[in-house]
XYZ file of C-alpha atoms in Angstrom:
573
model
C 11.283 -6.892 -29.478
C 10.362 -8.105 -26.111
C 11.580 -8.777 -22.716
C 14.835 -10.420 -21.680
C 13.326 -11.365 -18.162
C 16.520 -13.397 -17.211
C 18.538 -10.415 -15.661
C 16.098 -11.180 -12.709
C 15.296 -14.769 -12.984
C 16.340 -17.581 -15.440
C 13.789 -19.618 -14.294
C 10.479 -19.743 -11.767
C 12.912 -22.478 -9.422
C 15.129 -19.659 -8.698
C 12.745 -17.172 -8.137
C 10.895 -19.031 -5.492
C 14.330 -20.108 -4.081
C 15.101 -16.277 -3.211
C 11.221 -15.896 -2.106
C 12.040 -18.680 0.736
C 15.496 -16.910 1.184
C 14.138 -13.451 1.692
C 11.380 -15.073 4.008
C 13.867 -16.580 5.969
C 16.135 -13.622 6.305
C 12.971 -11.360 7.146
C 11.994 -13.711 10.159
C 16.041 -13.572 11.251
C 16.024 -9.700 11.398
C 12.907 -9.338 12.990
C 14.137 -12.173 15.877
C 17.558 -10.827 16.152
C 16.717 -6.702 16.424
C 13.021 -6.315 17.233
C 12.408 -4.294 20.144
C 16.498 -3.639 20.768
C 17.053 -1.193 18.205
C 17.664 1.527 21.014
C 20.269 -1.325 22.323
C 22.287 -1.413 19.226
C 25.704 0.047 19.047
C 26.452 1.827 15.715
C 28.638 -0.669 14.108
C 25.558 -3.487 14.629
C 22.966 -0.630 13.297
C 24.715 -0.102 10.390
C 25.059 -4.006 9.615
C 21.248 -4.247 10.135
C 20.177 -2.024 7.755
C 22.306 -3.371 5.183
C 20.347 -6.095 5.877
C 17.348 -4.389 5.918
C 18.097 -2.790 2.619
C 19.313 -5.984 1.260
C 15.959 -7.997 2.127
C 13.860 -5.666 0.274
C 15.999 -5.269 -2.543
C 15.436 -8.826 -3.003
C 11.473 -8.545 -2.701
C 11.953 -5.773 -5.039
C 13.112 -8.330 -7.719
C 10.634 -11.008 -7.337
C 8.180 -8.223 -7.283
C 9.668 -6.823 -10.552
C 9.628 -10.076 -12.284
C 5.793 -11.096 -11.326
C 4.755 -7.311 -12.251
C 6.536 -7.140 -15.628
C 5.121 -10.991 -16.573
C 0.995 -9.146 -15.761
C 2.199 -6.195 -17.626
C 3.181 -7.886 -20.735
C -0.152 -10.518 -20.801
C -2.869 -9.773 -18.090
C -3.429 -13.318 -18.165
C -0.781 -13.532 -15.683
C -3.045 -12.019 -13.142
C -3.048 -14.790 -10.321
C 0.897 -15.400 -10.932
C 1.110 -11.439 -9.805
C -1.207 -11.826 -7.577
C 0.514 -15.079 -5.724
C 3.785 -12.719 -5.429
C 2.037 -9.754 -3.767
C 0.757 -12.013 -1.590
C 3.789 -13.666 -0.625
C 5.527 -9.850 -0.572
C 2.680 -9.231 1.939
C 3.494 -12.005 4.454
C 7.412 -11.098 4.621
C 6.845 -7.513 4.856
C 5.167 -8.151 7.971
C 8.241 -9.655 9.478
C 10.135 -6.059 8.367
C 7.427 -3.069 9.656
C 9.135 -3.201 13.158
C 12.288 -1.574 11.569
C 10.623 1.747 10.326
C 8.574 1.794 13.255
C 10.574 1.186 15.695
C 13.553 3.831 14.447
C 10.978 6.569 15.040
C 10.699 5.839 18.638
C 14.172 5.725 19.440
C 15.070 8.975 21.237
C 16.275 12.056 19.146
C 20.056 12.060 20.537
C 19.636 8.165 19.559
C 18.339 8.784 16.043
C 20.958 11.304 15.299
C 23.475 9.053 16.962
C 22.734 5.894 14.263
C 22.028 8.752 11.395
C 25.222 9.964 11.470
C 27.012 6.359 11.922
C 25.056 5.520 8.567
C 25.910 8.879 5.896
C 24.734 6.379 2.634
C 21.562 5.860 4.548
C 21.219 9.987 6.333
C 18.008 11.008 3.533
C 16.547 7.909 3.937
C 16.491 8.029 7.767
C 15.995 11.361 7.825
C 12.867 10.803 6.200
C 11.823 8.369 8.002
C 11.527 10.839 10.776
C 9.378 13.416 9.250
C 6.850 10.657 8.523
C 6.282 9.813 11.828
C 3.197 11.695 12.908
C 1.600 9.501 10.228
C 2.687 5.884 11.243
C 0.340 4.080 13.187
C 0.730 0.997 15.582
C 2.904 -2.108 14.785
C -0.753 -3.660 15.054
C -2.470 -1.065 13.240
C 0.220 -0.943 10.059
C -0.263 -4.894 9.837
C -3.776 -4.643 9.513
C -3.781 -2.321 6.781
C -0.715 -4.619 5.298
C -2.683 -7.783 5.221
C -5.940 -5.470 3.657
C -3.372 -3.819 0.902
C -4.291 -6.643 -1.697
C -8.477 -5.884 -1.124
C -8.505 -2.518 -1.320
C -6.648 -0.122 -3.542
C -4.541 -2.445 -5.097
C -7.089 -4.861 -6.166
C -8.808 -2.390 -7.866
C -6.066 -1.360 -10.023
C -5.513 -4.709 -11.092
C -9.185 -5.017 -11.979
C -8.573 -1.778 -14.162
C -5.354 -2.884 -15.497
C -6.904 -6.494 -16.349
C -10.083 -4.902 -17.987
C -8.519 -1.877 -20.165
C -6.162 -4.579 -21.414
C -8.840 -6.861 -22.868
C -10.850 -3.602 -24.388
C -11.015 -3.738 -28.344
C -12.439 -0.480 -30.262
C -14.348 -1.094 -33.434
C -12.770 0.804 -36.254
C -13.667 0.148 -40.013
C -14.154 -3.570 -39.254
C -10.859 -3.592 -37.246
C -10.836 -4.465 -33.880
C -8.079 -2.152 -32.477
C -6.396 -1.442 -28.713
C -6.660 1.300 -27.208
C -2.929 2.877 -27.950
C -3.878 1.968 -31.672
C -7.128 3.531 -31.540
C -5.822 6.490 -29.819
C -2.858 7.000 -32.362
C -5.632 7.738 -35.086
C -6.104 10.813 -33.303
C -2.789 12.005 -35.280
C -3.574 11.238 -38.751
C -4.244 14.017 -41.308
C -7.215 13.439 -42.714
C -9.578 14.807 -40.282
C -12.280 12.421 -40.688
C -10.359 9.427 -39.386
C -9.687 11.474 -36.272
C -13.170 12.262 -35.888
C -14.123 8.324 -36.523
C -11.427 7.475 -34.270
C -12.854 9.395 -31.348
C -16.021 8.772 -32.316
C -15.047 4.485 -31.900
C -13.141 5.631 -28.543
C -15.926 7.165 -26.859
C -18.529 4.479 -27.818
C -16.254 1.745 -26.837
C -15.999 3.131 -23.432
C -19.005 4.463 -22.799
C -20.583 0.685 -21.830
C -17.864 0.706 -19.468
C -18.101 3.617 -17.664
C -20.461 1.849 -14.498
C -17.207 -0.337 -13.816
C -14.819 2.384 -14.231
C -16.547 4.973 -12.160
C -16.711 2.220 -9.530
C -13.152 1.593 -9.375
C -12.442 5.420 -9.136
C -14.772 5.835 -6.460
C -13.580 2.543 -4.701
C -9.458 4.559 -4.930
C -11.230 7.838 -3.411
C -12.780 6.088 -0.755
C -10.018 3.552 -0.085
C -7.556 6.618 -0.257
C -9.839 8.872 1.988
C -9.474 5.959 5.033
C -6.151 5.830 5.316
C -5.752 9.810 5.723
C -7.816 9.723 8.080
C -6.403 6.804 9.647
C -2.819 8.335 9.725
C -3.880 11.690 10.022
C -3.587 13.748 6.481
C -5.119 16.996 6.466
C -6.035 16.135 2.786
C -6.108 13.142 -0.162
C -2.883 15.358 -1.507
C -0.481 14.907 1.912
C 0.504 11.917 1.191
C 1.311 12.287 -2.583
C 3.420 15.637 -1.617
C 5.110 13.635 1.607
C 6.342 10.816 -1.306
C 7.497 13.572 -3.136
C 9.209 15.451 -0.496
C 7.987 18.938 -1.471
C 5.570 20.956 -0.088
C 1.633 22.143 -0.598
C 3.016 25.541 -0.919
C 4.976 24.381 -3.782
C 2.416 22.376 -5.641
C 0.033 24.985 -5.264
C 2.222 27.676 -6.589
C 2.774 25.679 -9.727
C -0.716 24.871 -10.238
C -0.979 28.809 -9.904
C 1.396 29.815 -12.453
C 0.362 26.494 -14.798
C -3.527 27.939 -14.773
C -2.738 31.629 -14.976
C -0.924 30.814 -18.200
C -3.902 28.873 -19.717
C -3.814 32.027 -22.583
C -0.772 30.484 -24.145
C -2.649 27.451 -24.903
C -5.812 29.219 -26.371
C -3.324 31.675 -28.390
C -1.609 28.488 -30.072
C -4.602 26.422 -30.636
C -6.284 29.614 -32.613
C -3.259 29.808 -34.246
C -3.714 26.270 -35.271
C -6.998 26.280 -36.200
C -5.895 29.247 -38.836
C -3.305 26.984 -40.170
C -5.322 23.616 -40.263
C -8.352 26.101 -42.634
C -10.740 25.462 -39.537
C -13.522 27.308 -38.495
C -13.763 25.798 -35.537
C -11.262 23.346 -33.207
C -12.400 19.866 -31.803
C -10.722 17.837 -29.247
C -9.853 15.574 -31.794
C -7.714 17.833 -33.451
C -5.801 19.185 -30.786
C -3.037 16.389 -32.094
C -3.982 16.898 -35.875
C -0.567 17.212 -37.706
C 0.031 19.769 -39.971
C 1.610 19.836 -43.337
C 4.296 17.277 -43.957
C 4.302 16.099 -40.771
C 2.863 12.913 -40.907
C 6.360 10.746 -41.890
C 6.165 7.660 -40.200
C 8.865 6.915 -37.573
C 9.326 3.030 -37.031
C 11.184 1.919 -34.277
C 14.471 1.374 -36.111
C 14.465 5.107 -37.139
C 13.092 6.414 -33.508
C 16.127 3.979 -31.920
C 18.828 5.449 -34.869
C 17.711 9.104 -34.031
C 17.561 8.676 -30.107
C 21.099 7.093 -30.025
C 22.509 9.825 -32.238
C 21.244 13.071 -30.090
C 22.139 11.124 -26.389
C 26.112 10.622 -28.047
C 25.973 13.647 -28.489
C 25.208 14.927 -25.464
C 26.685 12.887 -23.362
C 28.245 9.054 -24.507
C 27.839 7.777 -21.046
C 23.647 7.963 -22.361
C 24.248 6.298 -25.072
C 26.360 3.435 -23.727
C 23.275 3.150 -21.157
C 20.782 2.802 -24.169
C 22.610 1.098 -26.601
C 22.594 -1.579 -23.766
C 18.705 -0.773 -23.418
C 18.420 -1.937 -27.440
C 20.633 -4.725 -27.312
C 20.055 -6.490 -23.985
C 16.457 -7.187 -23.714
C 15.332 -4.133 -21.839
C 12.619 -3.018 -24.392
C 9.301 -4.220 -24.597
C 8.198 -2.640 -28.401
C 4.837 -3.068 -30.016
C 1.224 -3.694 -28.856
C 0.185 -6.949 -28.778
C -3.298 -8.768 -27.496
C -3.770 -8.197 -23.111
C -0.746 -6.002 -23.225
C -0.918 -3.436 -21.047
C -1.493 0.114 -22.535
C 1.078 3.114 -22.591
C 4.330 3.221 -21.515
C 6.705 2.899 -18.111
C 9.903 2.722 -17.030
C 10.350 0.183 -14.243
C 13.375 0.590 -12.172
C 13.702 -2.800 -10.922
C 16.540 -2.904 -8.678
C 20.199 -1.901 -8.702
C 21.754 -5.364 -9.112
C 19.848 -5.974 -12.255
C 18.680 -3.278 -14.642
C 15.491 -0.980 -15.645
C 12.983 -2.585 -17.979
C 11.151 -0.268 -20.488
C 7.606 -0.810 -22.030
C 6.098 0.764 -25.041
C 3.398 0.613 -27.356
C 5.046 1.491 -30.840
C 2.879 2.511 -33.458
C 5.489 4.176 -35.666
C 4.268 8.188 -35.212
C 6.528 10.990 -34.642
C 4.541 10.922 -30.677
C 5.911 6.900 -30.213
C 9.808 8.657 -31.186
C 9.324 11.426 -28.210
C 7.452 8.519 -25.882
C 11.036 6.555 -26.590
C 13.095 8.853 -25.625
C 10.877 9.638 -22.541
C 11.204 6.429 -21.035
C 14.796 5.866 -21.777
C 15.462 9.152 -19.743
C 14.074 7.340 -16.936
C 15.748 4.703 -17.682
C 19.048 6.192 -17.835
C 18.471 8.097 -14.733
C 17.384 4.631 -13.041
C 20.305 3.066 -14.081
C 22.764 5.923 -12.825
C 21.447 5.957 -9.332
C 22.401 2.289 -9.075
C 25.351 3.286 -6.881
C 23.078 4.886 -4.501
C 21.656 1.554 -3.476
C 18.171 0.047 -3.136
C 17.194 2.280 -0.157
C 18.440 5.644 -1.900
C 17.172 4.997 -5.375
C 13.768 5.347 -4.953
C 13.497 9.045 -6.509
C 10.820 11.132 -5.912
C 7.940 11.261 -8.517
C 9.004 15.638 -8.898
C 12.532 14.726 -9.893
C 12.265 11.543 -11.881
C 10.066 13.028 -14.315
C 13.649 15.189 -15.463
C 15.316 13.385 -16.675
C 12.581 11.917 -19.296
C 11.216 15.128 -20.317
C 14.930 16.640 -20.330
C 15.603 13.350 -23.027
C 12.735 14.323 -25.313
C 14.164 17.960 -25.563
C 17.171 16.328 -26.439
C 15.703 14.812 -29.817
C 13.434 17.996 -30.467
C 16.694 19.906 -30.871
C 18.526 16.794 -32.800
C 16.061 16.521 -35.566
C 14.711 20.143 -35.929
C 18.076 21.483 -38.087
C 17.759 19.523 -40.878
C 13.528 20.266 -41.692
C 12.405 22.478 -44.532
C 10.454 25.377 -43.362
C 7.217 23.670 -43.059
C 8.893 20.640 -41.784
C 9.987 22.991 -38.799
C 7.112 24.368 -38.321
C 5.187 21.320 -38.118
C 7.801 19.947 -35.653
C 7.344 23.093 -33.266
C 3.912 23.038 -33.022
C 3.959 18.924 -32.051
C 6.642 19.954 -29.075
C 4.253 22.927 -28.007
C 1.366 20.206 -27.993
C 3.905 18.020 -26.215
C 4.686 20.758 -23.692
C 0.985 21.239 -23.221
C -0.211 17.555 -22.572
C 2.871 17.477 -20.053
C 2.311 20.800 -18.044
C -1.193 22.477 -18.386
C -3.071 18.955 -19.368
C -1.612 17.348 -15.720
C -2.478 20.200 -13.875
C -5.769 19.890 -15.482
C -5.822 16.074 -13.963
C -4.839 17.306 -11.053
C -7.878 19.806 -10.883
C -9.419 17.437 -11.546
C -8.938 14.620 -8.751
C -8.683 17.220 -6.248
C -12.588 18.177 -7.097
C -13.051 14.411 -7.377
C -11.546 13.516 -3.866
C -13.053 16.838 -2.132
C -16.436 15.462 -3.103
C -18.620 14.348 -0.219
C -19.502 10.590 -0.978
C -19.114 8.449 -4.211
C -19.784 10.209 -7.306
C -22.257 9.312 -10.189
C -21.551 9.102 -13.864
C -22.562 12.911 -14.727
C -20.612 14.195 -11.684
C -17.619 12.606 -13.121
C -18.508 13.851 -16.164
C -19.162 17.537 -15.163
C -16.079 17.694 -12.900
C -13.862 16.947 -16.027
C -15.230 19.008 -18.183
C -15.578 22.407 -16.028
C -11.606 21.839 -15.379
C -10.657 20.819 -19.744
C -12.568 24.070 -20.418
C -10.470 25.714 -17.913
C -7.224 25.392 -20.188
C -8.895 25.451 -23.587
C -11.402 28.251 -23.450
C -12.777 28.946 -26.677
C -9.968 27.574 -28.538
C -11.394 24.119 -28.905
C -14.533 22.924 -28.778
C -15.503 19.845 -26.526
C -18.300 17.787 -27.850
C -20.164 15.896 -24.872
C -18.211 12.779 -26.158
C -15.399 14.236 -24.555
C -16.958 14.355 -21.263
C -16.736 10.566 -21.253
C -12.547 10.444 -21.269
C -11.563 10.868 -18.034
C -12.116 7.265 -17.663
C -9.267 5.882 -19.310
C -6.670 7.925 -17.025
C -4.604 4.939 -15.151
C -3.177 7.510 -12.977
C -5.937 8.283 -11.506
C -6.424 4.611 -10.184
C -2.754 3.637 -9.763
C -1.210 6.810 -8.465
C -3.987 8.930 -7.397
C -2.149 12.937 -7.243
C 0.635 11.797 -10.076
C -0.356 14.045 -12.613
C 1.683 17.379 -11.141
C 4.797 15.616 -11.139
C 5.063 16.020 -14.878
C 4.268 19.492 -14.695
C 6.909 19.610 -12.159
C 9.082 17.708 -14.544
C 8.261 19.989 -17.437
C 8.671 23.560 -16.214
C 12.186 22.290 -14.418
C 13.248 20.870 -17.475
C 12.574 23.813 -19.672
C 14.364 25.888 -16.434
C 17.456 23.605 -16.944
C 17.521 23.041 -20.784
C 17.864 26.923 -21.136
C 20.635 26.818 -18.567
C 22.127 24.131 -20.820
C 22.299 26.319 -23.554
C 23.277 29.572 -22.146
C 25.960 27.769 -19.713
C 29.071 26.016 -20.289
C 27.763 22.484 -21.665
C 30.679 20.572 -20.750
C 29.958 21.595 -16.830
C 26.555 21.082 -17.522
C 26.657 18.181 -18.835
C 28.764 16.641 -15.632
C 26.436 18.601 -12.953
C 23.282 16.855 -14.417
C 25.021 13.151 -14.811
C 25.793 13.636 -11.182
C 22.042 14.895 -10.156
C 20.556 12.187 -11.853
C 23.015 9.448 -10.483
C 21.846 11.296 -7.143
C 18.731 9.393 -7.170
C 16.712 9.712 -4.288
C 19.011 9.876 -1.734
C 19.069 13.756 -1.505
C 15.958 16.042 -1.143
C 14.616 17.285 -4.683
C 15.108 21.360 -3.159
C 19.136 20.474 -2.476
C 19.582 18.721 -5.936
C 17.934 21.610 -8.009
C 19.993 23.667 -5.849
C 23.202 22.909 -7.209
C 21.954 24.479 -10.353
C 20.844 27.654 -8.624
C 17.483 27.219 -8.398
C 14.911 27.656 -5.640
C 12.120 25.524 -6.120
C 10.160 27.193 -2.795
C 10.107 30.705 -4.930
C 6.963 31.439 -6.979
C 9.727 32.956 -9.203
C 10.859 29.977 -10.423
C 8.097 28.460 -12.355
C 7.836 31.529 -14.395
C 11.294 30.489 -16.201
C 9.890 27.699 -17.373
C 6.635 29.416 -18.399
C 9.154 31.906 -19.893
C 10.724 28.920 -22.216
C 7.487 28.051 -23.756
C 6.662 31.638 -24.280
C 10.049 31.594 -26.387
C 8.998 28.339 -28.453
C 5.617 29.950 -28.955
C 7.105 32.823 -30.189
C 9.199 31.090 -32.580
C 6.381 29.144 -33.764
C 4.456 32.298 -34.533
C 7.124 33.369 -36.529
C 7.314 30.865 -38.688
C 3.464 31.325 -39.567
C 4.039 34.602 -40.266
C 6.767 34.196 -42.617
């Protein structure tokens, strides 16, 4: 299954014929309310940024439809490349809006804020970032320098992880192939498998150190350029939470590390192990090594979101049967798996990278959380859709707990047990292994000056050791994995955001159970059709939480306490 790309363009003639139209509405706006903003009566602000929204909305599509062409073959490099550039030169003709808002006079602001309620978050916003805008001047600079600096750098990554082969038994394998070995039973492909991993990176690791160091440093400039106090500001700012709360989760994340130790000596008990590697952290146990093609994952996914809620499944059924799936690995493919939004006159478009395990069934219903929650905050427009990183991650992880409850009823003991102990690893790689990534960069960007190969190196594995103790043991080929993180290069502070996504879910998916589910049910569909165009605190809010109160991370750390106990039981039985 691959893309149906003609939801945002039939053909390349159309999609330059809205690149000339967006162009020449970009040069009209700029002419018609440059420098008069503070003129404009309500009525004639409001019309503007429709416009405004409308413009970018349009960018947003050719944008989607050059990105998902590179994503799908990295040979496509200098057709995505053509596109940001052309983004580039019309965005130029559009910074005066943003910046010239936040010089308008506070009674003013408030004045067009309040003419404008679809548009009050947005604005709103707009404000608090402010004491980190710079000069019309000054923004166009760093504008026409976006596509030689960070951005170039993560197409160079993108464009050389694509092209990677591992050697494996005379195959020559991709990296989500190579990486799937890592689950297989027999403990000596694992150990092959990670052994081919780390020696097909390792001649690599000059480049990809490079490109880190290049996203530090290019990152590093513009805080101090606009003024961060740290590498993090801008991450949290996006998010629109607080260093208080980040730090507070990282907190209760890393004083819980014991749960992961006390599972994976649990493990090692079960597996007859003397001793843990980190290629057997995903070692399956008994019976659980079924394979789950696609047509099963898509059968069982269906099944548990009509049950919770049909609206889901009328969203995904349209996801299968409408082109919105990109499905199996295939040659300069990029590696992993996304949800992109796209925009809300067209649809989200998921990618994956299938390999038929029981992970690739959770990773599918992952993504078509997001892209249900994408799809529902269509109504929100372009301008209010854009949801925060700490609140998009929900409704994916909140999907995958979905099927976990779907398809544990029917298991045979060992069956069960298996399954729990593949949604505790789960839970782990999504909360304490993010907020060990996110130890990790902020040691990375707090270093003084680029960083050498065994700096990298050391960084890593002083914050994995953190979480696994003596539970596992890390061989020094593990030291060499932080390289293949395309977070770290595309979205440098990411990582939390699925922690933050994890514990709330857990939070909410034992309010689901202990609440009444039809009133559940309706409170979440209208959260996630929110979007962005509320603040993450007011949104959690309506389900009585209060995501500023140390408190409330422990209820999530209390949920996987409650798996783990479960799962202990069942060993002991």
């Amino acid at each position: 299954m691959n893309w149906d790309l003609s939801a945002l363009y039939e053909n390349e003639a159309l999609l330059e014929a809205d690149l000339k139209d967006a162009a020449s509405r970009a040069k009209s706006l700029e002419s018609v309310c440059k420098g008069k903003l503070k003129e404009l009566h309500v009525n004639e602000f409001l019309e503007s940024i429709r416009e405004y929204e409308s413009i970018n909305e349009k960018l947003g599509r050719i944008m989607t439809y050059a990105f998902l062409k590179f994503a799908t073959n990295s040979d496509n490099g200098g057709f995505y490349a053509k596109y940001q550039q052309a983004h580039s030169n019309i965005a130029e003709n559009l910074l005066f809006f943003e910046l010239e808002f936040n010089k308008l006079s506070k009674p003013k602001q408030e004045e067009l804020i309040a003419s404008a309620p679809m548009y009050t978050y947005y604005l709103e916003s707009l404000v608090e970032e402010k004491p980190y805008q710079l000069s019309q001047k000054e923004e166009r600079i760093l504008l026409k320098k976006d596509m030689t600096s960070a951005s170039a750098f993560s197409r160079l990554f993108d464009e050389h992880f694509s092209r990677l082969k591992f050697s494996y038994e005379g195959q020559k394998l991709s990296e989500e192939e190579i990486l799937s070995k890592l689950q297989d039973g027999d403990r000596s492909v694992r150990q092959k498998a990670a052994s081919a991993f780390t020696k097909g990176l390792k001649p690599h690791q000059p480049l990809l150190a490079y490109i880190f160091n290049m996203i530090k440093t290019d990152l590093a400039s513009d805080c101090e350029l606009r003024g961060y106090k740290n590498a993090e500001q801008p991450r949290h700012m996006d998010n629109k939470i607080t260093q208080k709360s980040v730090d507070a989760l990282v907190k209760s994340a890393e004083s819980s590390f014991s749960l992961v130790q006390e599972y994976y000596v649990q493990k090692a008990k079960l597996l007859g192990l003397d001793e843990l590697y980190e290629y057997d952290r995903y070692a399956p146990l008994e019976a659980s090594s079924a394979s789950f093609d696609f047509e099963t994952s898509k059968a069982i996914v269906l099944d548990a979101f009509a049950k919770f809620n049909p609206k889901f499944h009328e969203i995904a059924t349209m996801a299968f049967e409408k082109g919105w799936i990109d499905v199996f690995p295939k040659d300069k493919k990029r590696g992993g798996a996304f949800s992109h939004p796209a925009t809300p006159s067209t649809h989200p478009y998921v990618l994956l990278n299938h390999t038929d395990t029981r992970r690739d069934l959770f990773t599918l219903a992952h993504e078509l959380g997001h892209a249900i929650h994408q799809y529902l905050s269509r109504g929100v427009g372009y301008l209010g859709s854009d949801t925060p990183l700490t609140t998009s991650e929900t409704a994916s992880v909140f999907a995958e707990m979905l099927i976990f409850d779907a398809i544990k009823d029917n298991l045979s003991a060992s069956e069960k047990r298996s399954l729990y102990a593949s949604k505790i690893e789960d839970i782990f790689s999504t909360l304490y292994r993010q907020i060990n990534f996110t130890t990790f960069e902020r040691k990375v960007h707090a270093h003084e000056g680029e960083l050498d190969l065994e700096t990298f190196n050391q960084y890593w594995m002083q914050e994995s050791q953190k979480m696994f103790g003596k539970s596992i043991t890390l061989s020094k080929d593990y030291a060499l994995w932080w390289s293949y993180i395309p977070h770290f290069i595309h979205s440098p502070f990411y990582c939390y955001a699925y922690s933050y996504g994890q514990l709330l879910v857990l939070a909410l998916y034992g309010l689901y159970k202990k609440s009444d589910k039809a009133l559940f049910v309706q409170n979440y569909t209208t959260f996630l059709s929110a979007g962005g165009s509320q603040s993450p605190k007011e949104l959690i809010k309506k389900f009585g939480f209060d995501i500023e109160d140390e408190g409330f991370w422990q209820l999530g750390i209390g949920e996987i306490e409650s798996i783990l106990a479960e799962f202990k039981g069942m060993c002991d039985a």
